[in-house]
Coordinates of C-alpha atoms in Angstrom, one line a residue:
Chain A
M1 CA -75.6 143.5 117.4
T2 CA -73.4 144.8 114.6
T3 CA -74.7 147.8 113.1
E4 CA -77.3 147.8 110.3
G5 CA -74.9 149.0 107.7
Q6 CA -72.5 146.4 108.0
S7 CA -74.5 143.5 108.3
Q8 CA -76.2 144.4 105.0
A9 CA -73.1 144.1 103.4
R10 CA -72.6 140.2 103.8
P11 CA -75.4 138.0 102.9
V12 CA -75.8 134.8 105.0
V13 CA -78.3 133.3 102.4
E14 CA -78.1 134.1 98.7
I15 CA -80.8 132.4 96.4
A16 CA -80.5 133.1 92.7
G17 CA -83.0 131.9 90.3
V18 CA -84.1 128.7 92.0
S19 CA -86.9 126.4 91.2
K20 CA -88.0 123.1 92.4
V21 CA -90.1 120.5 90.8
F22 CA -91.3 117.5 92.0
D23 CA -91.5 114.6 89.3
G24 CA -94.1 111.9 90.0
R25 CA -91.9 108.9 88.9
A26 CA -95.1 107.0 87.6
Q27 CA -97.3 109.7 85.8
R28 CA -96.5 113.1 84.3
A29 CA -99.7 114.2 85.9
T30 CA -98.3 114.2 89.4
R31 CA -95.5 116.7 88.5
V32 CA -95.5 119.7 90.8
E33 CA -93.8 123.1 90.2
A34 CA -93.2 123.8 93.8
L35 CA -91.1 126.9 93.3
V36 CA -90.2 129.0 90.2
G37 CA -88.0 132.1 89.8
I38 CA -87.2 132.6 93.6
D39 CA -84.6 135.1 94.2
L40 CA -83.8 136.4 97.9
S41 CA -80.8 137.7 99.8
I42 CA -80.7 137.5 103.4
A43 CA -78.1 139.7 105.5
A44 CA -76.4 138.7 108.5
G45 CA -78.6 139.3 111.7
E46 CA -81.8 139.5 109.8
F47 CA -85.2 137.8 111.0
V48 CA -86.9 136.9 107.8
S49 CA -90.4 135.1 107.8
L50 CA -91.8 133.2 104.9
I51 CA -95.6 133.1 105.1
G52 CA -98.2 132.0 102.7
P53 CA -100.9 129.4 102.1
S54 CA -100.5 125.7 102.0
G55 CA -98.9 124.9 99.0
C56 CA -96.8 127.9 98.3
G57 CA -93.4 126.0 98.7
K58 CA -92.4 128.1 102.0
S59 CA -91.2 124.9 103.6
T60 CA -89.7 123.4 100.5
L61 CA -87.7 127.0 100.2
L62 CA -86.2 126.4 103.8
R63 CA -85.2 122.7 103.0
L64 CA -83.4 123.9 99.9
I65 CA -81.4 126.4 102.1
G66 CA -80.8 123.8 104.4
D67 CA -80.0 121.2 101.8
L68 CA -82.2 118.9 102.8
T69 CA -83.3 118.5 99.2
P70 CA -81.7 119.9 96.0
P71 CA -83.1 122.3 93.8
T72 CA -84.1 121.6 90.3
S73 CA -82.2 124.6 89.2
G74 CA -80.5 127.9 90.5
T75 CA -78.0 128.4 92.9
I76 CA -78.3 128.6 96.7
T77 CA -75.2 130.0 98.7
V78 CA -75.0 130.0 102.4
N79 CA -72.4 131.7 104.2
G80 CA -70.7 132.1 100.8
K81 CA -70.7 128.4 100.0
P82 CA -72.9 126.0 98.1
A83 CA -75.8 125.1 100.3
E84 CA -74.2 121.3 100.6
R85 CA -70.9 122.7 101.5
A86 CA -72.7 124.8 104.4
R87 CA -74.5 121.8 105.6
R88 CA -71.4 119.7 105.7
D89 CA -69.6 122.5 107.5
R90 CA -72.5 122.4 110.0
D91 CA -73.2 126.4 109.3
Y92 CA -76.9 126.1 110.2
G93 CA -79.2 124.8 112.9
M94 CA -82.8 123.5 112.0
V95 CA -85.8 123.4 114.2
F96 CA -88.6 121.5 112.8
Q97 CA -92.5 121.7 113.8
A98 CA -92.1 118.7 115.9
P99 CA -89.3 118.8 118.6
I100 CA -87.8 115.3 117.4
L101 CA -85.9 114.7 120.6
F102 CA -84.4 111.2 121.2
D103 CA -86.3 109.7 123.8
W104 CA -83.5 107.6 125.1
R105 CA -81.4 110.8 125.7
T106 CA -81.6 113.2 128.7
V107 CA -82.5 116.9 127.7
Q108 CA -78.9 117.8 128.0
G109 CA -77.7 114.4 126.1
N110 CA -80.3 115.8 123.5
V111 CA -78.6 119.4 123.2
E112 CA -75.2 117.7 123.2
L113 CA -76.2 115.5 120.1
P114 CA -74.9 117.9 117.3
L115 CA -71.8 118.7 119.5
E116 CA -71.2 114.7 119.5
I117 CA -71.6 114.3 115.9
S118 CA -69.3 117.5 115.0
G119 CA -66.7 115.8 117.3
A120 CA -66.5 118.3 120.4
S121 CA -64.7 117.2 123.6
K122 CA -66.8 116.0 126.4
A123 CA -66.2 119.0 128.4
Q124 CA -66.9 121.4 125.8
R125 CA -70.2 119.4 125.2
Q126 CA -71.3 119.9 128.7
Q127 CA -70.3 123.1 128.8
R128 CA -72.1 124.5 125.7
A129 CA -75.1 122.3 126.5
M130 CA -75.6 123.8 129.8
E131 CA -75.1 127.4 128.3
H132 CA -77.6 126.7 125.7
L133 CA -80.1 125.1 128.2
R134 CA -79.7 128.4 130.3
L135 CA -80.5 130.4 127.2
V136 CA -83.7 128.7 126.9
E137 CA -84.2 128.7 130.7
L138 CA -84.2 124.9 131.0
S139 CA -81.0 124.2 133.0
D140 CA -83.0 123.0 135.8
F141 CA -84.4 120.0 133.3
A142 CA -80.9 118.9 132.2
G143 CA -81.2 115.4 133.5
H144 CA -85.0 114.9 132.7
Y145 CA -86.2 112.9 129.6
P146 CA -88.1 114.4 127.0
W147 CA -91.4 112.9 127.7
Q148 CA -91.4 114.4 131.3
L149 CA -91.5 117.7 129.6
S150 CA -94.5 119.7 128.1
G151 CA -94.6 120.3 124.3
G152 CA -93.4 124.2 124.6
M153 CA -90.4 123.1 126.5
Q154 CA -89.6 120.2 124.2
Q155 CA -89.4 122.7 121.8
R156 CA -87.2 125.0 123.7
V157 CA -85.0 122.1 124.2
A158 CA -84.7 121.6 120.2
I159 CA -84.1 125.4 119.7
A160 CA -81.1 124.8 122.3
R161 CA -80.0 122.1 120.6
A162 CA -80.3 123.9 117.2
L163 CA -78.3 126.6 118.6
A164 CA -75.7 124.5 120.4
V165 CA -73.0 124.5 117.6
D166 CA -73.3 128.4 117.4
P167 CA -74.7 128.2 113.8
A168 CA -74.5 131.4 111.7
L169 CA -78.1 130.5 110.5
L170 CA -81.3 129.1 112.3
L171 CA -83.6 127.7 109.9
M172 CA -87.0 127.1 111.6
D173 CA -90.1 125.2 110.0
E174 CA -93.2 126.4 111.8
P175 CA -91.5 125.6 115.1
F176 CA -94.5 126.9 117.3
G177 CA -97.2 125.7 115.0
A178 CA -98.3 122.9 117.2
L179 CA -98.4 124.9 120.2
D180 CA -101.3 126.8 121.9
E181 CA -101.8 130.6 121.4
M182 CA -100.5 131.4 124.6
T183 CA -97.4 129.2 124.7
R184 CA -96.8 130.3 121.2
E185 CA -96.9 134.0 122.2
R186 CA -94.6 133.6 125.1
M187 CA -91.9 131.5 122.8
N188 CA -92.3 134.4 120.2
L189 CA -90.9 136.5 123.1
E190 CA -88.1 134.0 124.1
L191 CA -87.1 133.4 120.6
L192 CA -86.5 137.3 120.2
K193 CA -84.7 137.3 123.3
I194 CA -82.5 134.5 121.8
W195 CA -82.2 136.0 118.7
E196 CA -81.0 139.3 120.2
R197 CA -78.3 137.4 122.5
T198 CA -77.1 135.1 119.9
E199 CA -77.0 137.5 117.1
T200 CA -77.7 134.8 114.4
T201 CA -79.7 135.3 111.2
I202 CA -83.2 133.5 111.3
V203 CA -85.1 132.2 108.6
F204 CA -88.7 131.2 110.0
V205 CA -91.6 129.6 108.2
T206 CA -94.8 130.4 109.7
H207 CA -98.7 130.4 108.9
S208 CA -99.6 132.9 111.2
I209 CA -99.4 136.6 109.9
A210 CA -99.3 138.0 113.8
E211 CA -96.4 136.0 114.4
A212 CA -94.5 137.1 111.2
V213 CA -95.1 140.6 111.8
F214 CA -94.2 140.5 115.5
L215 CA -90.9 138.5 115.0
S216 CA -89.4 139.8 111.7
T217 CA -87.4 142.2 110.2
R218 CA -88.6 141.2 106.8
V219 CA -91.7 139.1 105.7
V220 CA -91.5 137.3 102.4
V221 CA -95.2 136.6 101.3
M222 CA -95.5 133.6 98.9
S223 CA -98.1 132.2 96.8
P224 CA -99.1 129.0 95.3
R225 CA -99.0 127.2 92.1
P226 CA -96.3 127.6 91.1
G227 CA -94.8 128.3 94.4
R228 CA -93.2 132.1 94.0
I229 CA -92.5 135.1 96.1
S230 CA -95.2 137.5 95.5
S231 CA -93.9 140.4 97.8
I232 CA -91.5 141.4 100.3
I233 CA -92.6 143.5 103.1
D234 CA -90.2 145.4 105.5
I235 CA -91.1 145.4 108.9
D236 CA -89.8 148.8 110.3
L237 CA -90.8 148.3 113.7
P238 CA -88.4 149.2 116.7
R239 CA -85.9 146.5 117.0
E240 CA -86.7 145.9 120.7
R241 CA -90.2 144.1 120.9
N242 CA -92.4 143.5 123.7
V243 CA -96.0 142.7 124.8
E244 CA -96.6 146.2 123.8
T245 CA -95.2 145.9 120.1
R246 CA -98.5 144.1 119.2
E247 CA -100.7 147.2 120.5
L248 CA -98.7 150.0 118.0
E249 CA -100.4 151.4 115.1
Q250 CA -97.8 150.6 112.9
Y251 CA -98.0 147.0 114.1
F252 CA -101.7 146.8 113.0
H253 CA -100.6 148.5 109.6
L254 CA -98.2 146.0 108.8
V255 CA -100.6 143.1 109.7
T256 CA -102.8 144.5 107.5
A257 CA -100.2 144.9 104.6
V258 CA -99.2 141.4 104.9
R259 CA -102.9 140.3 105.2
E260 CA -103.6 142.3 101.9
A261 CA -100.5 140.9 100.1
L262 CA -101.8 137.3 100.9
R263 CA -105.3 138.2 99.8
G264 CA -103.9 139.4 96.5
D265 CA -102.6 135.8 96.0
E266 CA -105.8 134.2 96.7
R267 CA -107.5 136.2 94.1
S268 CA -104.8 135.3 91.8
G269 CA -105.7 131.4 91.9
G270 CA -104.1 130.3 95.3
S271 CA -106.1 128.3 97.2
P272 CA -105.2 128.0 101.2
D273 CA -107.2 124.9 101.5
E274 CA -104.8 122.4 99.5
D275 CA -102.2 121.0 101.2
G276 CA -99.7 120.8 98.3
D277 CA -96.8 122.0 100.6
D278 CA -97.0 119.4 102.9
I279 CA -97.4 116.9 100.5
A280 CA -94.4 118.1 98.7
A281 CA -92.3 118.2 101.9
R282 CA -93.2 114.7 102.7
R283 CA -92.2 113.6 99.2
V284 CA -89.0 115.3 99.7
A285 CA -88.3 113.4 103.0
A286 CA -89.2 110.1 101.2
E287 CA -86.4 111.1 98.7
G288 CA -83.9 112.1 101.3
L289 CA -84.3 108.7 103.1
S290 CA -83.8 106.7 99.8
G291 CA -80.9 108.7 98.7
Chain B
M1 CA -99.4 104.4 150.0
G2 CA -98.7 105.0 146.3
R3 CA -95.7 102.7 146.6
S4 CA -97.6 99.7 147.8
A5 CA -100.2 100.2 145.2
S6 CA -97.4 100.1 142.4
A7 CA -95.9 97.2 144.1
R8 CA -99.3 95.5 143.9
R9 CA -99.6 96.5 140.3
R10 CA -96.2 94.9 139.7
L11 CA -97.1 91.8 141.6
R12 CA -100.4 91.3 139.7
P13 CA -98.9 89.5 136.8
L14 CA -97.1 86.9 139.2
V15 CA -100.5 86.2 141.1
G16 CA -102.2 85.5 137.4
F17 CA -99.5 83.2 136.8
L18 CA -99.5 81.3 140.1
T19 CA -103.4 81.1 139.9
V20 CA -103.3 79.4 136.1
F21 CA -100.4 77.2 137.4
V22 CA -102.4 75.9 140.3
V23 CA -105.5 75.5 138.0
L24 CA -103.4 73.5 135.6
L25 CA -102.2 71.4 138.6
I26 CA -105.4 70.7 139.8
A27 CA -106.9 69.9 136.3
W28 CA -104.0 67.4 135.9
E29 CA -104.8 65.4 139.2
A30 CA -108.7 65.9 138.4
V31 CA -108.1 64.0 135.0
K32 CA -106.3 61.3 136.9
F33 CA -109.2 61.2 139.5
I34 CA -111.6 60.6 136.9
G35 CA -109.7 58.4 134.5
G36 CA -106.2 57.3 135.9
D37 CA -104.9 54.4 137.6
T38 CA -106.1 53.4 141.0
W39 CA -104.8 55.9 143.7
H40 CA -103.3 54.5 146.9
I41 CA -101.8 57.1 149.3
E42 CA -100.2 56.2 152.5
N43 CA -100.0 58.8 155.3
V44 CA -102.0 61.7 153.6
L45 CA -100.2 64.7 154.4
G46 CA -98.7 63.5 157.3
T47 CA -102.1 62.4 159.2
G48 CA -101.3 58.9 159.1
A49 CA -104.5 58.0 157.0
T50 CA -104.5 56.3 154.1
F51 CA -106.5 57.1 150.7
D52 CA -107.7 54.6 148.2
H53 CA -109.5 55.6 145.2
D54 CA -110.6 53.8 142.2
P55 CA -111.3 55.9 139.1
P56 CA -114.8 55.5 137.4
L57 CA -113.0 55.9 133.8
K58 CA -110.0 54.5 132.2
F59 CA -108.3 57.2 130.0
A60 CA -105.3 55.7 128.3
F61 CA -103.3 58.6 128.5
A62 CA -103.7 58.9 132.2
T63 CA -102.1 56.0 133.4
D64 CA -99.2 56.5 136.1
I65 CA -96.8 55.6 133.4
K66 CA -98.0 58.5 131.2
L67 CA -99.1 61.1 133.4
P68 CA -97.4 60.4 136.8
H69 CA -98.9 62.1 139.9
I70 CA -97.5 65.4 140.6
W71 CA -96.3 64.5 144.0
A72 CA -94.6 61.5 142.1
I73 CA -92.6 63.8 139.8
A74 CA -91.9 66.1 142.9
G75 CA -90.7 63.3 144.7
E76 CA -88.3 61.9 142.2
F77 CA -86.0 65.0 142.7
G78 CA -85.2 63.9 146.0
N79 CA -84.3 60.2 144.9
Q80 CA -80.6 59.2 145.1
D81 CA -78.7 57.2 142.8
A82 CA -75.9 54.5 143.5
V83 CA -73.1 57.4 143.9
G84 CA -75.5 59.2 146.4
D85 CA -76.5 62.3 144.1
T86 CA -80.1 63.3 144.4
T87 CA -81.8 63.7 140.9
V88 CA -82.3 67.2 142.0
T89 CA -78.6 68.0 142.2
R90 CA -77.6 65.8 138.9
L91 CA -80.4 67.7 137.0
L92 CA -79.1 71.2 138.1
R93 CA -75.5 70.3 137.4
A94 CA -76.7 69.1 133.9
A95 CA -78.7 72.5 133.4
L96 CA -75.8 74.4 134.2
F97 CA -73.6 73.0 131.8
T98 CA -76.3 73.2 129.2
L99 CA -76.9 76.9 130.2
R100 CA -73.2 77.7 129.8
N101 CA -73.3 76.6 126.0
A102 CA -76.5 78.3 125.5
A103 CA -75.1 81.5 126.8
I104 CA -72.4 81.2 124.5
G105 CA -74.6 80.4 121.6
F106 CA -76.9 83.1 122.3
A107 CA -74.0 85.6 122.7
L108 CA -72.4 84.5 119.5
G109 CA -75.8 84.1 117.7
S110 CA -77.2 87.8 118.8
T111 CA -73.5 89.3 117.7
I112 CA -74.0 87.5 114.4
G113 CA -77.7 88.3 113.9
M114 CA -77.0 92.2 114.8
L115 CA -74.0 92.4 112.3
L116 CA -76.0 90.6 109.8
A117 CA -78.7 92.9 110.0
I118 CA -76.7 96.2 110.1
L119 CA -75.1 95.0 106.8
L120 CA -78.2 94.0 105.1
V121 CA -79.8 97.6 106.0
H122 CA -76.9 99.1 104.5
V123 CA -76.4 97.0 101.3
R124 CA -80.1 96.8 100.1
F125 CA -79.2 94.2 97.3
L126 CA -77.6 92.1 99.8
E127 CA -80.9 92.0 101.8
R128 CA -82.6 90.4 98.7
A129 CA -79.8 88.0 98.0
I130 CA -79.1 86.9 101.5
L131 CA -82.3 87.1 103.5
P132 CA -84.1 84.2 101.6
L133 CA -81.0 82.1 102.7
V134 CA -81.2 83.2 106.3
V135 CA -85.0 81.9 106.3
A136 CA -84.3 79.0 104.3
S137 CA -81.7 78.1 107.1
Q138 CA -84.4 78.0 109.7
T139 CA -86.7 75.6 107.6
I140 CA -84.1 72.8 107.9
P141 CA -84.9 70.9 110.8
I142 CA -82.4 71.4 113.8
I143 CA -82.2 67.8 114.5
A144 CA -80.9 67.3 110.8
I145 CA -78.4 70.2 111.2
A146 CA -77.2 69.5 114.7
P147 CA -75.2 66.2 113.7
L148 CA -73.4 68.0 110.7
I149 CA -72.4 70.9 113.0
V150 CA -71.3 68.9 116.0
I151 CA -69.4 66.2 114.2
G152 CA -67.9 68.7 111.9
L153 CA -66.6 70.7 114.5
K154 CA -65.4 67.6 116.8
A155 CA -67.9 66.6 119.3
D156 CA -67.5 69.0 122.2
W157 CA -69.0 72.1 124.0
F158 CA -68.1 74.4 121.2
G159 CA -70.1 72.5 118.6
V160 CA -73.0 72.5 121.0
A161 CA -72.8 76.1 121.4
I162 CA -72.8 76.5 117.5
V163 CA -76.0 74.8 117.1
S164 CA -77.3 77.1 119.8
T165 CA -76.0 79.8 117.8
Y166 CA -77.8 78.7 114.5
L167 CA -81.3 78.9 116.3
T168 CA -80.6 82.1 118.1
F169 CA -79.1 84.4 115.0
F170 CA -82.4 84.3 113.2
P171 CA -85.1 85.9 115.4
V172 CA -82.2 88.4 116.2
T173 CA -81.5 89.1 112.7
I174 CA -85.4 89.7 112.0
A175 CA -85.7 91.9 115.1
A176 CA -82.9 93.7 114.2
L177 CA -83.4 94.2 110.4
R178 CA -87.1 95.8 111.4
G179 CA -85.6 97.7 114.4
L180 CA -82.8 99.4 112.5
R181 CA -85.6 100.8 110.6
A182 CA -88.1 102.0 113.3
F183 CA -86.5 105.3 113.7
D184 CA -88.6 108.5 113.0
P185 CA -88.0 109.5 109.6
R186 CA -87.8 113.1 110.8
A187 CA -85.2 112.1 113.0
M188 CA -83.0 111.2 110.0
E189 CA -83.5 114.6 108.4
L190 CA -82.2 116.1 111.6
M191 CA -79.1 113.7 111.3
R192 CA -78.7 114.9 107.7
S193 CA -78.8 118.5 108.9
Y194 CA -76.0 117.8 111.1
A195 CA -74.2 116.2 108.2
A196 CA -73.8 112.9 110.3
S197 CA -72.0 110.2 108.9
K198 CA -73.3 106.8 108.4
W199 CA -71.6 105.6 111.5
A200 CA -73.1 108.1 113.6
I201 CA -76.5 107.7 112.3
L202 CA -75.9 103.9 113.2
G203 CA -74.9 104.7 116.4
K204 CA -76.7 107.5 117.5
L205 CA -80.3 106.9 115.9
R206 CA -80.4 103.4 114.3
L207 CA -79.3 101.4 117.0
P208 CA -80.7 103.1 120.0
A209 CA -84.2 103.3 118.3
S210 CA -83.9 99.4 117.7
R211 CA -83.6 98.4 121.1
P212 CA -87.1 97.5 121.9
Y213 CA -87.3 95.4 118.8
L214 CA -84.1 93.9 119.6
F215 CA -85.2 93.1 122.8
T216 CA -88.3 91.3 121.3
G217 CA -85.7 89.2 119.3
F218 CA -83.7 88.6 122.1
R219 CA -86.7 87.2 124.3
I220 CA -87.4 84.7 121.5
A221 CA -83.8 83.8 121.0
A222 CA -82.9 83.1 124.8
P223 CA -85.1 80.2 125.1
A224 CA -84.2 78.9 121.7
A225 CA -80.6 78.9 122.6
V226 CA -81.5 76.6 125.3
V227 CA -83.2 74.2 123.1
G228 CA -80.3 74.5 120.5
S229 CA -77.9 73.6 123.4
I230 CA -79.8 70.5 124.3
V231 CA -80.4 69.4 120.6
G232 CA -76.7 69.9 120.0
E233 CA -75.7 67.7 122.9
L234 CA -77.5 64.8 121.6
P235 CA -75.5 63.6 118.4
S236 CA -72.3 64.8 120.3
L237 CA -72.9 62.0 123.2
I238 CA -71.8 64.5 125.8
Q239 CA -72.6 62.9 128.9
D240 CA -72.7 66.5 131.2
G241 CA -76.0 68.1 129.8
L242 CA -79.5 67.9 130.0
A243 CA -79.6 65.9 127.0
R244 CA -77.8 62.9 128.5
Q245 CA -80.5 63.1 131.3
I246 CA -83.3 63.3 129.0
I247 CA -82.1 60.3 127.1
T248 CA -81.8 58.3 130.2
G249 CA -85.3 59.4 131.3
M250 CA -86.4 58.1 128.0
Q251 CA -84.7 54.8 128.3
Y252 CA -86.1 54.0 131.7
Y253 CA -89.5 55.5 131.0
S254 CA -91.6 52.5 131.6
L255 CA -89.8 52.0 134.9
N256 CA -89.6 55.3 136.1
A257 CA -91.5 57.7 134.3
E258 CA -91.2 60.4 136.8
Y259 CA -87.6 60.8 136.0
L260 CA -88.1 61.9 132.4
W261 CA -90.7 64.3 133.7
A262 CA -88.3 65.8 136.2
T263 CA -85.9 66.6 133.1
I264 CA -88.8 68.2 131.6
V265 CA -89.5 70.2 134.4
V266 CA -86.0 71.3 135.0
S267 CA -85.6 72.1 131.1
S268 CA -88.7 74.2 131.0
L269 CA -87.6 76.1 134.1
L270 CA -84.3 77.0 132.3
G271 CA -86.0 78.1 129.3
I272 CA -88.5 80.4 131.6
G273 CA -85.6 81.6 133.6
V274 CA -83.5 82.8 130.5
Y275 CA -86.5 84.4 129.3
L276 CA -87.0 86.3 132.6
L277 CA -83.4 87.3 132.6
V278 CA -83.6 88.9 129.3
A279 CA -86.9 90.5 130.1
G280 CA -85.4 91.9 133.1
V281 CA -82.3 93.4 131.2
E282 CA -84.8 94.8 128.8
N283 CA -86.7 96.6 131.5
W284 CA -83.4 97.8 133.1
V285 CA -82.0 99.1 130.0
L286 CA -85.1 100.9 128.7
R287 CA -86.2 102.1 132.2
H288 CA -86.2 105.9 130.9
E289 CA -88.2 105.4 127.8
R290 CA -91.8 105.1 127.3
R291 CA -92.3 101.9 125.7
P292 CA -93.5 102.3 122.0
E293 CA -96.6 100.0 121.4
A294 CA -94.4 97.7 119.1
A295 CA -92.3 96.7 122.3
A296 CA -95.0 95.5 124.3
A297 CA -95.8 92.5 122.6

């Protein structure tokens, strides 16, 4: 790892005055202010979690960083370039809640997909794919087809695929949300190992307070209607984390701090029951397709 | 143990088909037994016995001319003509000729259908402009179109193949149009995150995802290609294909009804054969994938 002081100097993600409004095309009434006045800077090597109730725009924020949807106003810089340029330069890898593996490709073929698209040679693709499958401990399954793997294994393939191009930034949208608690905790440990070995910057969207505190160097707490950042909590746990980390007193304090930050938002009008975030994200998906 | 169980499972549809087939043959003869012409069979199954039966009823459609006995149709295959050819060799030779033109038509039609679908998927306004014409093209009876095509292109095998193409491209276009849009929308997001070009999206997502749909189109198109080939041979007066044999069968129907039935048997076997061939290729190509429900049809 580079030293903390150096990495702080170069932000990988720089978000300034960003807002995102979803306009219902037919009626004004469906206009949703998904995000307002977002400012956030993420340094190289950081692990930043975005947490908040449904409707707070955390997924939308991640999609803005990845240029999967454009902001209504403000600027987003990734690796020192506009977000769109960074996407075209393939500066980031993305992991979604579903693994989205291609049925007709083997595990290795799936990991090679982004390498094929970026024009890597065959030898290079094979070597990189195998290297990253080893990283997620799936090299024995290179020749399997996705349906032969469990949900957790499929998600690990998706992570290997995102890392295969050696991105400076890894964007993860509730990647373990669909997994059971046991698998999720194991995946958390594995993700930390990967983060350590690859030295990537990770932006991680989650619903889980425990997960956010356990994984992150910083937790960004968001609140809904309109979606905004309500507080940022530094997670000053030791960098090396393991099963015992979850039993540290400091860990409990931080979990409590995040929980209170979230509860503060609820009092100020956020309702965790509404799925505005998901609706917004789906609308963006539809927009992206027609565009 | 497990292997023989899976083999048995694979044989089950075949057993079902054979059962239905035998039931149909029995029903056929049962109708003749009740309402056909007088039965007179010498040397029943090689026993030397003679069987005579006078059906109690008279159905107009069940006479020996309109509905020959199954064994009479089967026997027709062994009859020799003046040159010494048996009916079966003559019909198989004709079927092979028809199959060749159908195969060329199928290949051309599938290619055109896929290219058209790829174009229409990418250029939205063209879809609205061209698709109605594509649909309209299929409402014109092929009998009316075939002479125009065949005579316009000189009456040879190529014109015949083009008639076959005309019947083939439509189901492939429709299936491909749907298939090229059948990808998981989240996969499209993934491709966007890779900054994938339109070509990469086509080659790595749209086309592979469309395959189950495409094969459904191919399964409809393959027998249609055989029909197109036969219909195309009619106005061209080509002597080598099944159409000539069907016309012969029609001309001599009142003298030798079994001949027309024999050509019908061979034509339909050809259609079933190409269908099974496509289905076999489909199973091989998609062998690694769990088949989506849509493809199971």
